[in-house]
């Protein structure tokens, strides 16, 4: 299990979702991915994408203008 | 037991693609969605920019559709490849800068490529014969089939009964009798079917699925190309066309004046790419300047920017002009009276 981070700051939805999707394609089940975004829309869109594609959102947080979403990768 | 067939559905986020996919799911077909992001899609970002929209729930309708259907959705970035579709559409533009027919052909051809790479059997779209003037005219539906290379692996469940049987129907993967014969602009059959399936709260975009069907947006794009003497763009250019008031007081420069706090914040992100004008004596918008300006031009631009600030009625205001490298200059100018702002400056 490895922990990765993805910087999706300054890109607008759906780009953070696309970047997350493409990064997850390279990861293994059990890996954790933390995505950092500045578009608050990502707080809805990334969890929605995870739900339909079978991954689990472990945690979301907001700090200033940034939001962070931690995803646990499943087999999908 | 016969092999379960797989279909890739073009999911735009609108009702038609949702219904088309649902009809096939109900026939036991394995469906996965594909959604293409051109940079012009109505989905997503604009509500992230404008603060006034914040009260509305933010939702990406393509993701919402997939969730309703319980299918996977693959969102594909086609920003780069789409440039050629928009800049050189073989079949021309629609009422505005929307190259709908070429766009459809391109998206179906990309879906075909995805289908082949992922071992899927056919493609479905939510097209309805005669619904849209450009891409869904009866005589044009075969053009999409032919030029995309999808041939008879392209099934349109909402109007299939009006068209020749496709491979999935002929092979018996899909029961043609359970498909629909919708046609024309009347949306009632789709709404009735949505009610039958229990879909509520679906998106009903006016016009089309992207900003290119919007006249104001298209005018700004044409202005951009004219000013640059070239039909070209980057993602940042087309994002900026969605934000703020755009004014061109002279052929060689344009001003983008934010309209509220959310836009202000968004435009701030571009201060390293453009010169900017901000008032220091009064509250006011951030204005980005696109072009090469003389000192006189900057004075005029500052007077215009001041017009949209709380200092509009003051005799003089102080503005700070910041270059892309961060070099700053402060000047004092009288705000331009409303009567001097020419209507034709607005793009
Ligand atoms: S409205 Fe836009 S996205 Fe939809 S078919 Fe036309 S050009 Fe393509």
XYZ file of C-alpha atoms and ligand atoms in Angstrom:
431
model
C 0.000 0.000 0.000
C 1.455 3.345 -0.970
C 0.339 6.902 -0.390
C 0.306 9.275 -3.344
C -0.662 12.904 -3.753
C -2.055 14.679 -6.794
C -1.912 18.414 -7.252
C -5.069 19.489 -9.099
C -4.973 23.080 -7.868
C -5.978 25.868 -10.241
C -7.796 23.540 -12.563
C -11.545 23.706 -12.889
C -14.011 20.848 -12.881
C -14.103 18.459 -14.549
C -10.296 18.597 -14.940
C -9.612 17.577 -11.303
C -11.889 14.562 -11.846
C -10.113 13.639 -15.083
C -6.702 13.977 -13.425
C -7.862 11.824 -10.499
C -9.272 9.189 -12.839
C -6.071 9.044 -14.890
C -3.864 8.855 -11.792
C -5.974 6.082 -10.266
C -5.555 4.055 -13.464
C -1.844 3.795 -12.564
C -2.401 2.760 -8.922
C -3.005 -0.561 -7.194
C -5.955 -1.634 -5.026
C -5.287 -0.557 -1.448
C -3.213 2.487 -2.448
C -4.214 5.863 -1.064
C -4.423 8.990 -3.188
C -4.757 12.472 -1.758
C -6.041 14.997 -4.294
C -5.619 18.691 -3.561
C -7.902 21.104 -5.461
C -8.925 24.734 -5.439
C -12.248 24.252 -7.266
C -14.805 23.553 -4.520
C -16.886 21.680 -7.114
C -14.348 18.868 -6.765
C -15.815 18.135 -3.322
C -18.940 16.910 -5.101
C -17.548 15.626 -8.348
C -14.619 13.528 -7.128
C -16.678 11.621 -4.512
C -19.410 11.078 -7.158
C -16.824 9.711 -9.573
C -15.450 7.458 -6.813
C -18.908 6.138 -5.926
C -19.729 5.127 -9.490
C -16.317 3.663 -10.152
C -16.072 1.697 -6.913
C -13.416 3.620 -4.965
C -13.770 4.855 -1.395
C -13.435 8.419 -0.191
C -11.762 8.130 3.216
C -11.635 11.767 4.123
C -12.336 15.242 2.827
C -11.093 18.481 4.309
C -11.085 22.181 3.508
C -8.322 24.596 4.383
C -8.521 28.167 3.155
C -9.115 28.013 -0.574
C -7.993 24.412 -0.868
C -9.863 21.165 -0.527
C -8.235 17.783 -0.036
C -9.813 14.421 -0.758
C -8.238 11.130 0.307
C -9.264 8.141 -1.798
C -8.681 4.488 -1.133
C -8.302 2.626 -4.402
C -10.408 -0.480 -4.883
C -10.264 -3.003 -7.680
C -13.010 -0.881 -9.325
C -26.057 -18.752 -21.453
C -25.247 -16.317 -24.207
C -22.376 -13.917 -23.811
C -23.251 -10.601 -22.173
C -22.766 -7.861 -24.726
C -21.123 -4.586 -23.826
C -22.105 -1.124 -24.989
C -20.330 2.165 -24.478
C -22.815 5.018 -24.056
C -22.031 8.643 -24.863
C -23.216 10.414 -21.733
C -23.617 14.151 -22.099
C -25.431 14.769 -18.840
C -28.722 15.482 -20.595
C -31.917 13.472 -20.444
C -31.650 11.782 -23.840
C -28.366 10.018 -23.209
C -29.628 8.967 -19.779
C -32.733 7.375 -21.309
C -30.837 5.724 -24.147
C -28.470 4.020 -21.707
C -31.326 2.972 -19.433
C -33.195 1.281 -22.306
C -30.169 -0.884 -22.973
C -29.415 -1.628 -19.330
C -32.962 -2.920 -19.037
C -32.196 -5.360 -21.833
C -29.356 -6.873 -19.837
C -26.581 -5.153 -21.758
C -23.431 -4.209 -19.810
C -23.222 -0.437 -20.274
C -20.393 1.930 -19.379
C -20.515 5.648 -20.023
C -18.038 7.882 -21.758
C -18.085 11.643 -21.505
C -15.877 13.947 -23.536
C -14.522 17.192 -22.194
C -13.832 19.706 -24.958
C -13.222 22.717 -22.716
C -16.500 24.256 -23.873
C -18.832 21.973 -21.950
C -21.460 23.690 -19.865
C -20.775 21.227 -17.075
C -18.706 22.104 -14.101
C -16.545 25.120 -13.811
C -18.692 28.206 -14.320
C -20.479 27.695 -11.058
C -17.102 27.295 -9.430
C -16.218 30.747 -10.652
C -19.285 32.833 -10.001
C -20.025 33.361 -6.388
C -23.671 34.158 -6.948
C -24.215 30.611 -8.195
C -22.823 29.108 -5.022
C -26.204 28.625 -3.451
C -27.182 26.259 -6.251
C -26.029 22.711 -5.728
C -22.974 22.002 -7.795
C -23.285 18.883 -9.782
C -21.678 17.415 -12.845
C -24.643 16.078 -14.773
C -22.696 13.389 -16.594
C -21.569 11.957 -13.240
C -25.098 12.359 -11.917
C -26.508 10.442 -14.914
C -24.024 7.620 -14.429
C -24.914 7.400 -10.770
C -28.620 7.205 -11.579
C -27.878 4.410 -14.012
C -25.422 2.626 -11.727
C -22.776 2.511 -14.455
C -19.120 3.471 -14.635
C -18.267 6.748 -16.322
C -15.018 7.516 -18.095
C -14.384 11.211 -18.626
C -11.987 11.844 -21.458
C -10.041 15.038 -22.006
C -10.196 15.846 -25.727
C -9.267 19.532 -25.386
C -6.270 19.342 -27.742
C -7.805 17.148 -30.422
C -11.028 19.138 -30.377
C -9.244 22.278 -31.576
C -9.102 20.956 -35.104
C -12.821 20.111 -35.006
C -13.720 23.638 -33.988
C -11.207 25.482 -36.114
C -11.733 23.541 -39.356
C -15.179 21.939 -39.290
C -15.687 20.116 -42.569
C -19.453 20.522 -42.275
C -19.372 24.096 -41.027
C -20.941 25.782 -38.030
C -24.498 25.874 -36.731
C -26.343 29.030 -35.722
C -23.318 30.125 -33.688
C -19.783 28.730 -33.485
C -21.068 25.220 -32.767
C -19.641 22.658 -35.197
C -22.240 20.113 -34.055
C -22.054 17.667 -36.930
C -18.267 17.456 -36.946
C -18.341 17.323 -33.155
C -20.711 14.336 -33.160
C -18.664 12.542 -35.812
C -15.515 13.145 -33.785
C -17.036 11.974 -30.504
C -18.502 8.834 -32.036
C -15.170 8.052 -33.692
C -13.429 8.470 -30.307
C -16.046 6.233 -28.705
C -15.398 3.658 -31.419
C -11.705 3.722 -30.636
C -12.488 3.289 -26.919
C -14.884 0.435 -27.740
C -12.188 -1.409 -29.664
C -9.487 -0.831 -27.062
C -11.728 -2.034 -24.239
C -13.365 -5.020 -25.894
C -16.866 -3.536 -26.134
C -19.349 -4.508 -28.845
C -21.225 -1.359 -29.811
C -21.866 2.328 -29.155
C -25.074 4.032 -28.085
C -26.039 7.689 -28.214
C -29.109 9.616 -27.127
C -29.658 11.154 -30.545
C -33.243 11.681 -31.601
C -34.051 12.076 -35.256
C -34.941 15.633 -36.205
C -34.434 17.016 -32.731
C -31.579 19.366 -33.379
C -31.271 21.315 -36.592
C -27.654 20.550 -37.288
C -26.488 17.206 -36.019
C -29.708 15.232 -35.705
C -31.433 15.900 -39.024
C -32.680 12.678 -40.578
C -30.410 12.932 -43.595
C -27.426 13.703 -41.365
C -27.652 10.761 -38.975
C -26.129 8.444 -41.621
C -23.285 10.929 -42.075
C -22.291 10.394 -38.431
C -22.483 6.625 -38.917
C -20.324 6.743 -42.023
C -17.742 9.371 -41.203
C -17.123 8.191 -37.644
C -16.387 4.708 -38.952
C -18.804 3.260 -36.373
C -21.014 1.895 -39.173
C -23.668 -0.440 -37.901
C -22.185 -0.650 -34.425
C -23.797 2.700 -33.639
C -27.223 2.277 -32.062
C -29.586 5.148 -31.196
C -32.089 3.528 -28.857
C -34.449 6.536 -28.766
C -35.082 6.568 -32.504
C -33.846 3.126 -33.586
C -37.219 2.071 -34.932
C -37.118 4.875 -37.471
C -33.750 3.739 -38.744
C -32.387 0.627 -40.435
C -31.564 -2.213 -38.042
C -27.999 -2.091 -36.742
C -25.697 -5.008 -35.961
C -26.788 -5.349 -32.291
C -30.421 -5.579 -33.443
C -29.770 -7.964 -36.317
C -27.664 -10.244 -34.150
C -30.355 -10.307 -31.510
C -28.115 -8.779 -28.798
C -30.806 -6.140 -28.448
C -34.551 -6.513 -28.920
C -35.465 -3.862 -31.494
C -39.100 -3.993 -30.435
C -38.190 -2.547 -27.051
C -36.417 0.433 -28.568
C -38.148 3.732 -29.402
C -39.283 5.654 -32.468
C -38.988 9.201 -31.157
C -38.552 11.985 -33.651
C -38.798 15.737 -33.881
C -38.535 18.496 -31.362
C -41.357 17.446 -29.091
C -39.816 16.509 -25.742
C -42.959 14.966 -24.262
C -42.131 11.323 -25.132
C -38.753 11.664 -23.414
C -40.354 13.250 -20.379
C -42.930 10.486 -20.202
C -40.224 7.845 -20.455
C -38.217 9.605 -17.729
C -41.283 9.491 -15.495
C -41.751 5.812 -16.288
C -38.164 5.117 -15.219
C -38.564 7.297 -12.140
C -35.921 9.858 -13.167
C -36.493 13.232 -11.580
C -34.453 16.364 -11.378
C -32.608 15.668 -14.632
C -30.749 18.431 -16.429
C -32.567 20.332 -19.147
C -29.944 22.457 -20.853
C -31.364 24.976 -23.262
C -29.768 25.037 -26.692
C -27.021 22.497 -26.535
C -24.443 20.777 -24.445
C -21.777 23.433 -24.808
C -21.019 27.142 -24.766
C -20.478 27.190 -28.519
C -24.242 27.286 -29.070
C -24.395 30.520 -27.076
C -24.350 33.710 -29.135
C -22.514 35.877 -26.594
C -19.880 33.264 -26.076
C -19.433 32.716 -29.814
C -19.058 36.467 -30.392
C -16.238 36.558 -27.864
C -14.494 33.639 -29.528
C -14.742 35.266 -32.967
C -13.409 38.521 -31.479
C -10.453 36.636 -30.009
C -9.593 35.094 -33.360
C -9.984 38.385 -35.201
C -7.759 40.222 -32.725
C -5.080 37.559 -33.043
C -5.463 37.264 -36.773
C -5.433 33.529 -36.249
C -7.977 30.865 -35.432
C -6.296 29.352 -32.402
C -6.829 29.082 -28.666
C -5.579 27.560 -25.455
C -7.687 26.248 -22.590
C -7.019 29.424 -20.572
C -8.357 31.574 -23.417
C -11.650 29.775 -23.596
C -12.045 29.735 -19.813
C -11.547 33.498 -19.696
C -14.269 33.981 -22.312
C -16.722 32.677 -19.724
C -15.769 35.202 -17.077
C -16.387 38.924 -16.595
C -17.370 41.760 -18.889
C -15.296 41.864 -22.055
C -14.674 45.262 -23.651
C -12.512 46.137 -26.626
C -12.003 49.907 -26.593
C -9.411 49.665 -29.406
C -8.517 46.893 -31.843
C -5.207 46.135 -30.117
C -6.451 45.492 -26.602
C -9.265 43.989 -24.615
C -10.321 44.386 -20.988
C -11.823 41.657 -18.854
C -13.581 43.283 -15.904
C -14.749 41.012 -13.106
C -18.394 41.309 -12.076
C -18.248 39.948 -8.568
C -16.038 38.417 -5.914
C -15.902 34.915 -7.347
C -14.786 36.224 -10.728
C -12.289 38.527 -9.022
C -10.699 35.540 -7.359
C -10.669 33.559 -10.572
C -9.104 36.392 -12.597
C -6.437 36.887 -9.916
C -5.072 33.508 -10.958
C -4.142 35.072 -14.312
C -2.121 38.019 -12.990
C 1.114 36.367 -14.053
C -0.085 36.112 -17.645
C -1.686 39.515 -18.117
C -1.275 43.087 -16.931
C -3.962 43.994 -14.441
C -5.663 47.101 -13.133
C -6.923 47.430 -9.545
C -8.247 50.455 -7.691
C -6.468 51.359 -4.494
C -8.593 54.370 -3.519
C -11.959 52.609 -3.770
C -13.431 49.128 -3.871
C -13.632 47.833 -7.375
C -13.184 44.962 -9.752
C -9.994 43.395 -10.950
C -9.463 44.107 -14.642
C -7.180 42.038 -16.834
C -5.662 43.637 -19.902
C -5.084 41.538 -23.008
C -2.854 43.257 -25.571
C 0.120 45.628 -25.827
C -0.772 49.008 -24.368
C 0.903 52.412 -24.448
C 0.838 54.684 -21.371
C -2.105 56.521 -22.922
C -3.949 53.228 -23.471
C -3.357 52.284 -19.832
C -4.803 55.610 -18.753
C -7.910 55.034 -20.818
C -8.194 51.414 -19.640
C -7.907 52.582 -16.018
C -10.652 55.155 -16.542
C -12.899 52.435 -17.919
C -12.059 50.066 -15.056
C -12.880 52.873 -12.595
C -16.305 53.183 -14.187
C -17.163 49.756 -12.786
C -15.881 50.573 -9.275
C -17.367 52.252 -6.253
C -15.320 55.291 -7.189
C -17.293 55.846 -10.381
C -18.645 59.185 -9.154
C -15.391 60.457 -7.640
C -13.397 63.180 -9.382
C -10.250 61.112 -9.317
C -9.368 57.553 -8.360
C -6.030 55.881 -7.772
C -5.262 52.711 -9.662
C -2.428 50.248 -9.487
C -1.266 48.719 -12.738
C 0.668 45.487 -12.342
C 2.600 43.873 -15.157
C 2.850 40.115 -15.596
C 6.338 40.222 -14.036
C 4.967 41.929 -10.939
C 6.218 45.456 -11.748
C 3.785 47.997 -10.349
C 2.831 51.542 -11.272
C 0.289 53.793 -9.612
C -1.613 56.495 -11.486
C -4.524 58.824 -10.810
C -7.327 59.097 -13.339
C -10.852 60.507 -13.564
C -13.393 57.668 -13.956
C -14.947 57.558 -17.403
C -18.547 58.823 -17.430
C -21.115 56.222 -18.465
C -21.978 58.259 -21.557
C -18.443 57.834 -22.915
C -18.395 54.052 -22.665
C -19.392 53.032 -26.157
C -21.843 50.219 -26.584
C -19.781 48.722 -29.398
C -16.861 48.201 -27.017
C -18.794 45.421 -25.337
C -18.027 42.091 -26.922
S -23.606 21.577 -28.699
Fe -21.373 21.586 -28.553
S -20.840 19.596 -27.621
Fe -22.958 19.453 -28.357
S -22.770 18.577 -30.429
Fe -22.819 20.821 -30.650
S -20.673 21.440 -30.668
Fe -20.739 19.362 -29.841
